[in-house]
Each structure stands twice: as structure tokens, then as C-alpha cells.
Tab-separated table of C-alpha atoms in Angstrom:
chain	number	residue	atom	x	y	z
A	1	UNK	CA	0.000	0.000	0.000
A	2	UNK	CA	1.187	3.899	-0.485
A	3	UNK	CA	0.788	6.627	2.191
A	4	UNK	CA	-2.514	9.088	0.710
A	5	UNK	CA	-1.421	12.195	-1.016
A	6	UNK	CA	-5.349	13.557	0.081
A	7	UNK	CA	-5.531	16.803	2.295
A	8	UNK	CA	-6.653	15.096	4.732
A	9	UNK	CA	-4.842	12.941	7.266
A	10	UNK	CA	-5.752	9.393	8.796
A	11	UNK	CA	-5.897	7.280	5.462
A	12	UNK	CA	-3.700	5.331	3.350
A	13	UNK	CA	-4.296	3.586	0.084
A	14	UNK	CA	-4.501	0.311	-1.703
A	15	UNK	CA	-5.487	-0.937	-5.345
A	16	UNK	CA	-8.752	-2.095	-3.845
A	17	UNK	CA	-9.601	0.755	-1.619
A	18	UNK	CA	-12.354	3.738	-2.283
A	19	UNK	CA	-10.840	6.152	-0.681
A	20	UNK	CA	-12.697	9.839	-0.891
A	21	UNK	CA	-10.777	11.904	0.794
A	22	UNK	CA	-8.898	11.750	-2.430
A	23	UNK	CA	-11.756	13.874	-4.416
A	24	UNK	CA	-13.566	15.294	-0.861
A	25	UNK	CA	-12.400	19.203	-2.107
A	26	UNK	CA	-12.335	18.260	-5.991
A	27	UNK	CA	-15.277	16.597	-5.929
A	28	UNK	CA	-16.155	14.870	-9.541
A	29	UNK	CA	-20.330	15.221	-8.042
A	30	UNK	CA	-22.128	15.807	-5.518
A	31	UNK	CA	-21.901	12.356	-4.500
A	32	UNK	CA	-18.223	12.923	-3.525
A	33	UNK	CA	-19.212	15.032	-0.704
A	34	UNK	CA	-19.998	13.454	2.522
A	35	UNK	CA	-21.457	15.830	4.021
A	36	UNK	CA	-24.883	15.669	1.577
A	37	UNK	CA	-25.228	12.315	3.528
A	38	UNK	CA	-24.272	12.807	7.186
A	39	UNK	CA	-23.004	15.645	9.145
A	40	UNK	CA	-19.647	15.223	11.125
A	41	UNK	CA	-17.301	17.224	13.071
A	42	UNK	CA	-14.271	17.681	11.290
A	43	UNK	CA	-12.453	18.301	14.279
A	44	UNK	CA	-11.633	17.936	18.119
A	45	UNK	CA	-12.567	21.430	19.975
A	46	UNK	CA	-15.041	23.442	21.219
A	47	UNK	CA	-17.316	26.308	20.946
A	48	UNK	CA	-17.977	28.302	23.713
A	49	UNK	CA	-20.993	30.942	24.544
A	50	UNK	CA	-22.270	32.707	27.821
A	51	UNK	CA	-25.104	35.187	28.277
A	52	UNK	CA	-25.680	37.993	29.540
A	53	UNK	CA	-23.209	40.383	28.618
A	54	UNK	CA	-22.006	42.980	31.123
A	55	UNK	CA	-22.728	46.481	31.160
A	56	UNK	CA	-19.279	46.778	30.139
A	57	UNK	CA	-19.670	44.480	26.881
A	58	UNK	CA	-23.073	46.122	26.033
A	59	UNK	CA	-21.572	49.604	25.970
A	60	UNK	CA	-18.687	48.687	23.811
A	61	UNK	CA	-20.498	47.237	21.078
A	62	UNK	CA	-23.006	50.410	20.975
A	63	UNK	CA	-20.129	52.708	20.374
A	64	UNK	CA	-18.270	50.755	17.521
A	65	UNK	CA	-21.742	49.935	16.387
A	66	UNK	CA	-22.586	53.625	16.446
A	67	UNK	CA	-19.030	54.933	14.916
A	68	UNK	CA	-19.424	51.845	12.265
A	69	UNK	CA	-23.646	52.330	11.313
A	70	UNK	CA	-23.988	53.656	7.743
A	71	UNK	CA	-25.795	56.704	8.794
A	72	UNK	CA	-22.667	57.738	10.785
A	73	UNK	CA	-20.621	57.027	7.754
A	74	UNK	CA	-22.344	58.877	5.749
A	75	UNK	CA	-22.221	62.541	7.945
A	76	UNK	CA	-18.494	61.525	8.561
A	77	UNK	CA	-16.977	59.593	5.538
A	78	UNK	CA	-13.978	60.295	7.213
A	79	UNK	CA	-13.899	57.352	10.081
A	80	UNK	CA	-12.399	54.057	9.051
A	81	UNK	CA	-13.737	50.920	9.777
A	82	UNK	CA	-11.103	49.157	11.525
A	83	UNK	CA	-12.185	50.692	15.275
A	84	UNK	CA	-10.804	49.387	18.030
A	85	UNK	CA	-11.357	49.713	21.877
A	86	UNK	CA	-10.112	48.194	24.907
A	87	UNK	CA	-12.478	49.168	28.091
A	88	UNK	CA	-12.182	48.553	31.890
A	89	UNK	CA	-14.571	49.118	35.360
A	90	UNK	CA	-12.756	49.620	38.320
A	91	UNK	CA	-14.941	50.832	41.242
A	92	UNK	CA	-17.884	51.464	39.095
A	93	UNK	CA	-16.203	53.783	37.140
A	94	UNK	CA	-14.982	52.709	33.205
A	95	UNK	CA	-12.048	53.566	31.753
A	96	UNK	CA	-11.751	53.462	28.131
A	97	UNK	CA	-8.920	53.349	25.174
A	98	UNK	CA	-9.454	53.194	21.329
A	99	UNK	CA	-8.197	53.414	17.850
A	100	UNK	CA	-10.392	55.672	15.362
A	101	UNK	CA	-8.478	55.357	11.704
A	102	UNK	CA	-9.067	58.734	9.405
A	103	UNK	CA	-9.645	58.209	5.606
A	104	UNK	CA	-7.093	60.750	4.050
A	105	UNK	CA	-9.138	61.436	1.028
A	106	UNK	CA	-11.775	63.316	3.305
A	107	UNK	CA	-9.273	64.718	5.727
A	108	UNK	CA	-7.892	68.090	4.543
A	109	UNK	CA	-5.856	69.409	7.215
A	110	UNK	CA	-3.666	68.385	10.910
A	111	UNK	CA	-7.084	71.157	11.878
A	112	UNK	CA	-9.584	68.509	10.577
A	113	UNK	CA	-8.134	65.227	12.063
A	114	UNK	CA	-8.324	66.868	15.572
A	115	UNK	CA	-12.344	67.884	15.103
A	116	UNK	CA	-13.024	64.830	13.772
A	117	UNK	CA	-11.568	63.028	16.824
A	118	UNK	CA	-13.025	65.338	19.294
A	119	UNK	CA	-16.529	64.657	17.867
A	120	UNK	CA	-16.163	60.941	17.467
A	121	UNK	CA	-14.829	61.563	21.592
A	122	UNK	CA	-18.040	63.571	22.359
A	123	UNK	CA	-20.302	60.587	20.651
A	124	UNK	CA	-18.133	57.755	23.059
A	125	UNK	CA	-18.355	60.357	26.057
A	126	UNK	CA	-22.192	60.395	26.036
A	127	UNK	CA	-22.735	56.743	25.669
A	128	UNK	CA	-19.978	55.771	28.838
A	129	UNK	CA	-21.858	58.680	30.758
A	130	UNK	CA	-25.140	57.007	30.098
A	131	UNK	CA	-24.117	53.578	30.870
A	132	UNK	CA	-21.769	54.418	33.778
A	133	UNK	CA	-21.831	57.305	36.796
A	134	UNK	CA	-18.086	57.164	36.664
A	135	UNK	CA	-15.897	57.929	33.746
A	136	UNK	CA	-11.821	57.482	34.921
A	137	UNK	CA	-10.327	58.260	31.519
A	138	UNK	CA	-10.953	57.881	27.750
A	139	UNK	CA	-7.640	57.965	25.324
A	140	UNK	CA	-8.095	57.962	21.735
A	141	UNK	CA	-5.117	57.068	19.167
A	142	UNK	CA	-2.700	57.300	21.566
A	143	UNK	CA	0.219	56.533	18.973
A	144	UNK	CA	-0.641	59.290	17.494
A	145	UNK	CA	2.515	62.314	17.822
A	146	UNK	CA	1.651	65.828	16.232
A	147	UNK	CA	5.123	66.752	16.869
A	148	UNK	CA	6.055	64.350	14.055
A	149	UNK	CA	2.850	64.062	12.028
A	150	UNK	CA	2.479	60.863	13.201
A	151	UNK	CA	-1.469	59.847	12.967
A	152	UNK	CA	-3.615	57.144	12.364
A	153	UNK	CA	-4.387	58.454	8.649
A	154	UNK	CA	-5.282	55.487	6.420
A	155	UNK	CA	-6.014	54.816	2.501
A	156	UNK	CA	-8.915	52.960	2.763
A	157	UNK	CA	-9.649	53.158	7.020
A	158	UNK	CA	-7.735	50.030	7.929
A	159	UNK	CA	-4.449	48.844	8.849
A	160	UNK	CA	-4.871	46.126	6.764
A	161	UNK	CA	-3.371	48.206	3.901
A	162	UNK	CA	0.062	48.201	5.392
A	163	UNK	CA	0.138	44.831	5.960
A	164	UNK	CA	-1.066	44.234	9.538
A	165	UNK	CA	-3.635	41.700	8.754
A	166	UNK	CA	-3.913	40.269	11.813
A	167	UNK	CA	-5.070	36.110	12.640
A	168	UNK	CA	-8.576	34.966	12.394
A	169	UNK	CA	-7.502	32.751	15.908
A	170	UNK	CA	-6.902	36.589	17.226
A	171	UNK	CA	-10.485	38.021	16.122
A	172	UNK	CA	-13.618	38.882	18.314
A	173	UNK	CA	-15.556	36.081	19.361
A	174	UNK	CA	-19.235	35.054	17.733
A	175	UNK	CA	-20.826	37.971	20.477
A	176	UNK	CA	-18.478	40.852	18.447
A	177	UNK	CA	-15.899	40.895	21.596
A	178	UNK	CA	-12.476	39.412	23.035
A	179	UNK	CA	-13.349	39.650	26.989
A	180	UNK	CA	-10.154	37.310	27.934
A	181	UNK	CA	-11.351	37.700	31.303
A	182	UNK	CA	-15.043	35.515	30.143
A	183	UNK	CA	-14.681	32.003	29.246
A	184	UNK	CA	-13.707	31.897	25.490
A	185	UNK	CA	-11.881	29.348	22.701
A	186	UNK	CA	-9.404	30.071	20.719
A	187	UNK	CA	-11.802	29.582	17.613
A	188	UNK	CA	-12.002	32.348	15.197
A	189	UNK	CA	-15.719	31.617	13.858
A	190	UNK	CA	-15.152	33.436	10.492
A	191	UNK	CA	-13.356	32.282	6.834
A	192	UNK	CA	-14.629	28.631	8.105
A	193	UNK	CA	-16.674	26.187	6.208
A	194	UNK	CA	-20.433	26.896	7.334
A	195	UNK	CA	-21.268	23.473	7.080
A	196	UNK	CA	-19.197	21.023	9.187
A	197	UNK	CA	-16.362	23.014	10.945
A	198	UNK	CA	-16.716	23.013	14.565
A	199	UNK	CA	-14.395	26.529	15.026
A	200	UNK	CA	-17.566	27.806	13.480
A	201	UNK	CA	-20.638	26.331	14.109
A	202	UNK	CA	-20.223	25.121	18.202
A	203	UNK	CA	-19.343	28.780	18.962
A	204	UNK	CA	-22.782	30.027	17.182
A	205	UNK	CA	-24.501	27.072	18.966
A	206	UNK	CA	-22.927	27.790	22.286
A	207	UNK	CA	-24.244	31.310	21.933
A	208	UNK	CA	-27.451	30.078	21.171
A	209	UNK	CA	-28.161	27.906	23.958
A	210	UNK	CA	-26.428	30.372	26.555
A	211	UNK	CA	-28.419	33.030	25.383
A	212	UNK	CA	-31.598	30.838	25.618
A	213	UNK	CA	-31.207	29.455	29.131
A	214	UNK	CA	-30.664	33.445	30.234
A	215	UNK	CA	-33.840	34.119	28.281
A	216	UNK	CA	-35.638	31.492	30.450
A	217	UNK	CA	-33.907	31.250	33.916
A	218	UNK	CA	-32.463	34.976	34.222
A	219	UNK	CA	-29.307	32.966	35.572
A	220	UNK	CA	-26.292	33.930	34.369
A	221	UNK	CA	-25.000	31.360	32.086
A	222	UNK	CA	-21.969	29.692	30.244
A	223	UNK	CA	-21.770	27.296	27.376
A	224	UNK	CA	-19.079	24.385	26.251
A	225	UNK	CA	-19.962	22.451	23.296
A	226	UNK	CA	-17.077	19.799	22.930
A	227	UNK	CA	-16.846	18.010	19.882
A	228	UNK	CA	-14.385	14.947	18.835
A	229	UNK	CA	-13.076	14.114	14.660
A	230	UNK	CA	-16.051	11.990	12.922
A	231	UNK	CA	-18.196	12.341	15.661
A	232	UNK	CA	-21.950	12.990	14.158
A	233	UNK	CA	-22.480	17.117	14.309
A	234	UNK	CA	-25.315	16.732	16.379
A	235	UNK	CA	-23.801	14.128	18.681
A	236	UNK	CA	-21.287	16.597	21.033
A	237	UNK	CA	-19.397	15.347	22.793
A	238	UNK	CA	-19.592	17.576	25.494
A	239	UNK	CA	-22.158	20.000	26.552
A	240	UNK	CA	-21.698	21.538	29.446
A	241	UNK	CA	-24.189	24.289	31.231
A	242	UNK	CA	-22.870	25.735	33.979
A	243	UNK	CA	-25.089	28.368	36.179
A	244	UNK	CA	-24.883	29.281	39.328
A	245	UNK	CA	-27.812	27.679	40.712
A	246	UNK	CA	-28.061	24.127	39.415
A	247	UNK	CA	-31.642	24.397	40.422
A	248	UNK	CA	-32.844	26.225	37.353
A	249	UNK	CA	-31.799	23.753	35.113
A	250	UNK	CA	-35.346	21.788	34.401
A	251	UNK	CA	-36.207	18.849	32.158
A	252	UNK	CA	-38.112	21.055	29.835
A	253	UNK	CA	-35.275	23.481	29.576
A	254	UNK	CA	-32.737	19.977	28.881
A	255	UNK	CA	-35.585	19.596	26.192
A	256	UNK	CA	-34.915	23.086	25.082
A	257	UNK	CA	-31.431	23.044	24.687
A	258	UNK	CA	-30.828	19.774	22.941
A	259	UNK	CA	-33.394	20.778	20.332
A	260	UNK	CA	-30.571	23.335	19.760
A	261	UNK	CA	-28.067	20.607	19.271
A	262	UNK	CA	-30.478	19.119	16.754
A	263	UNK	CA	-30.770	22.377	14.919
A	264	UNK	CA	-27.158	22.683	14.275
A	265	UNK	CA	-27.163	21.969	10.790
A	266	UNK	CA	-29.815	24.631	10.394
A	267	UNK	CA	-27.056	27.197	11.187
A	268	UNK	CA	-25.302	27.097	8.051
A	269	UNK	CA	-28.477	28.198	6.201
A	270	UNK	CA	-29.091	30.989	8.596
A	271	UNK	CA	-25.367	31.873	8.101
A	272	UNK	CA	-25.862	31.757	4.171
A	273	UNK	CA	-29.576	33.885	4.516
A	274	UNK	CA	-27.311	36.727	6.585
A	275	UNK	CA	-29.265	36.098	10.025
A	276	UNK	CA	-26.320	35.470	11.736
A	277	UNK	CA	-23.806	38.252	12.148
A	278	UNK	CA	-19.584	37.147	11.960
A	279	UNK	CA	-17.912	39.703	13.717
């Protein structure tokens, strides 16, 4: 027999074997596709979800959401999309930095770049006064030296353009946020295939199910969906719901949940119908 030249690992050929892997991604028809037939994990890991988010969390997705809606693009066709922001509570009071690129094309003068900063600050200001009675500090671009003309001016509003592309593994999670201090995996959930990989749809259905159990218990709640290779997709497993009282956890809402494991495979045509949002 000779080792498999496939893509994918864990096979090895002979004269007599079928082996599919060999036309799995150049697939002659649809009956060289698996997945048409039964849906399996393609790999060993785990999505993650937990609900609710904290006040924290909710106010940092309203400002980028704000600062990145289409109606604010449109009065400012200045602002970039690649906005960052890093916040913090301590004591009650929230503490907040961020990047805000500049599209040069609609920035005229050093005199421009500093209004259009201030005003984006004013819009960031009003929504960490409204959420919190406490604010300790809010930096924006703080590379940025006017000494040496050193700003966050971009071509096209993202630093993608000079090459900092960043790692999907690195990117927000499926709720639009990287809270390292909130259970999380590694997982980016976009450029994944919507069908069968688990980076992608265990994270949505972790989500899911965390934010259902909130929904109907008011607990706070987290989510593991574990998965192992060639396991069936709707077989985890692992699925793990943790809450802090045990108590709320009824055999209607076990009902509830594994219909969500069951509906997995509906995910990838919610994904293709845009009623899912990839951060």
C-alpha cells in the first residue's frame, strides 16, 4: 500500500480501496461530498458561549456599532472601519482606550483630524456617561505624535493596507468581543466552512443555547460544546451548562437546549440567509 497524497490525514491507500478523501475538495459530483449524507465534526474542539453580557460588553459594542452604522458614515466619511477599543470598570467607574483610523481622502488638514476626533470623543463620552456614573479616563489614538505628524491616517480606514492583517484565531468572538477575562476558545468563527467546521458552528450554537437558558432562567450562564473528529455534528461530545444555581436547570429546559443541538445543521443556512452576524 502507499501513504494518501489527500488533504486530509488518517488514510492510506490500496489498489482495492475507495478512498474519498482523495476527491472530498475536488469533488467529480455531488456524490463525492460526505457531508450531503451525514453531518460530522471535522475536528476535536469546542465552541464556547455565555449570556448575559455585562454592562461593560453592552456599551462597547453600541459605540463601535454607532461609529461603524452607515448613517454615521455617511455625515463623517472620514472614520475608518477598523475601530478598536479596549475598556475597563474599576470601582464602578470605566475607563476606556481606542483606535479611530481617518480616511485621508476626506481629511484636509492636521485642523480637521483633531475635530473629527473630538466629535467621534463627544459621541463615546455620552454613551460611557449614560451607561456608567463614573468615567476614569478615555484615550483615543494614543500613537498618534503631532510633533512628528504621526497619525492614524489610512487609505482605505484600515491597517490592513500596510500589511497588519492580523489572525482569524486573534479576532472577536461570535458575540463581536475578546473579553479574555469571560470564558472563550481560541476559535475564530469566520473564513470557516459553514457546514461542518466546529471553530464555526459550536461557537454560534454555544451562543445560542447560553443566550436561551438566560432568556428562560435569568441565571447567568456559560456554554461548552465539545466536539471529537467523525463524531456525528449533532452528537457533542460535550455540553456543558454551567449556572450558578443548578436548580434552574429543568427537564423542559434539557428539552430546550438539545433541540438546539439538533438544529445545528440549520445554522449554516441561517449563516448563508445573513441572520447570523460574523464579527
Amino acid at each position: 500500500f502507499n501513504l494518501s497524497t489527500a488533504s486530509s490525514p488518517g488514510a492510506f491507500e490500496s489498489e482495492e480501496s475507495d478512498n474519498k478523501r482523495n476527491v472530498w475538495f475536488e469533488p467529480r459530483s455531488l456524490d463525492d461530498l460526505p457531508e450531503r449524507k451525514k453531518l460530522h465534526s471535522n475536528d476535536t474542539s469546542l465552541g464556547v458561549g455565555y449570556a448575559p453580557l455585562s454592562t461593560l460588553e453592552k456599551t462597547i459594542l453600541d459605540i463601535e456599532g454607532a461609529l461603524n452604522s452607515p448613517q454615521f458614515k455617511l455625515e463623517n466619511p472620514w472614520i475608518g472601519s477598523d475601530i478598536k477599543l479596549m475598556g475597563s470598570v474599576t470601582d464602578g467607574a470605566a475607563e476606556l482606550t481606542m483606535c479611530i483610523p481617518q480616511i485621508a481622502d476626506y481629511v484636509g488638514s492636521m485642523d480637521e483630524y483633531v475635530n473629527n476626533m473630538e466629535m467621534a470623543k463627544k459621541l463615546v463620552l455620552e454613551k460611557l456617561h449614560a451607561n456608567f456614573p463614573e468615567v476614569s479616563g478615555l484615550r483615543v489614538n494614543s500613537r498618534d505624535n503631532f510633533n512628528t505628524n504621526e497619525l492614524y491616517l489610512t487609505a482605505i480606514g484600515s491597517s490592513i493596507e500596510s500589511g497588519d492583517e492580523g489572525l482569524v484565531g486573534r479576532g472577536n468572538r461570535i458575540n463581536g468581543l475578546i473579553s479574555p477575562s469571560r470564558p472563550m476558545s481560541m476559535e475564530g468563527v469566520c473564513g470557516k466552512n459553514p457546514v461542518y467546521h466546529i471553530g464555526k458552528l459550536y461557537n454560534i450554537a454555544a451562543q445560542r443555547i447560553a443566550d436561551l437558558v438566560h432568556r428562560i432562567t435569568g441565571e447567568y450562564c456559560e456554554v461548552y460544546l465539545v466536539s471529537q473528529s467523525g463524531r456525528d455534528l449533532i452528537d457533542p461530545w460535550k455540553i456543558v451548562v454551567a449556572v450558578p444555581n443548578p436548580d434552574c436547570i429543568s427537564s423542559e429546559l434539557r428539552d430546550h437546549i438539545m433541540e438546539e443541538v439538533l438544529d445545528i445543521p440549520k445554522i449554516t443556512g441561517m449563516l448563508l440567509a445573513g441572520e447570523i452576524s460574523l464579527y
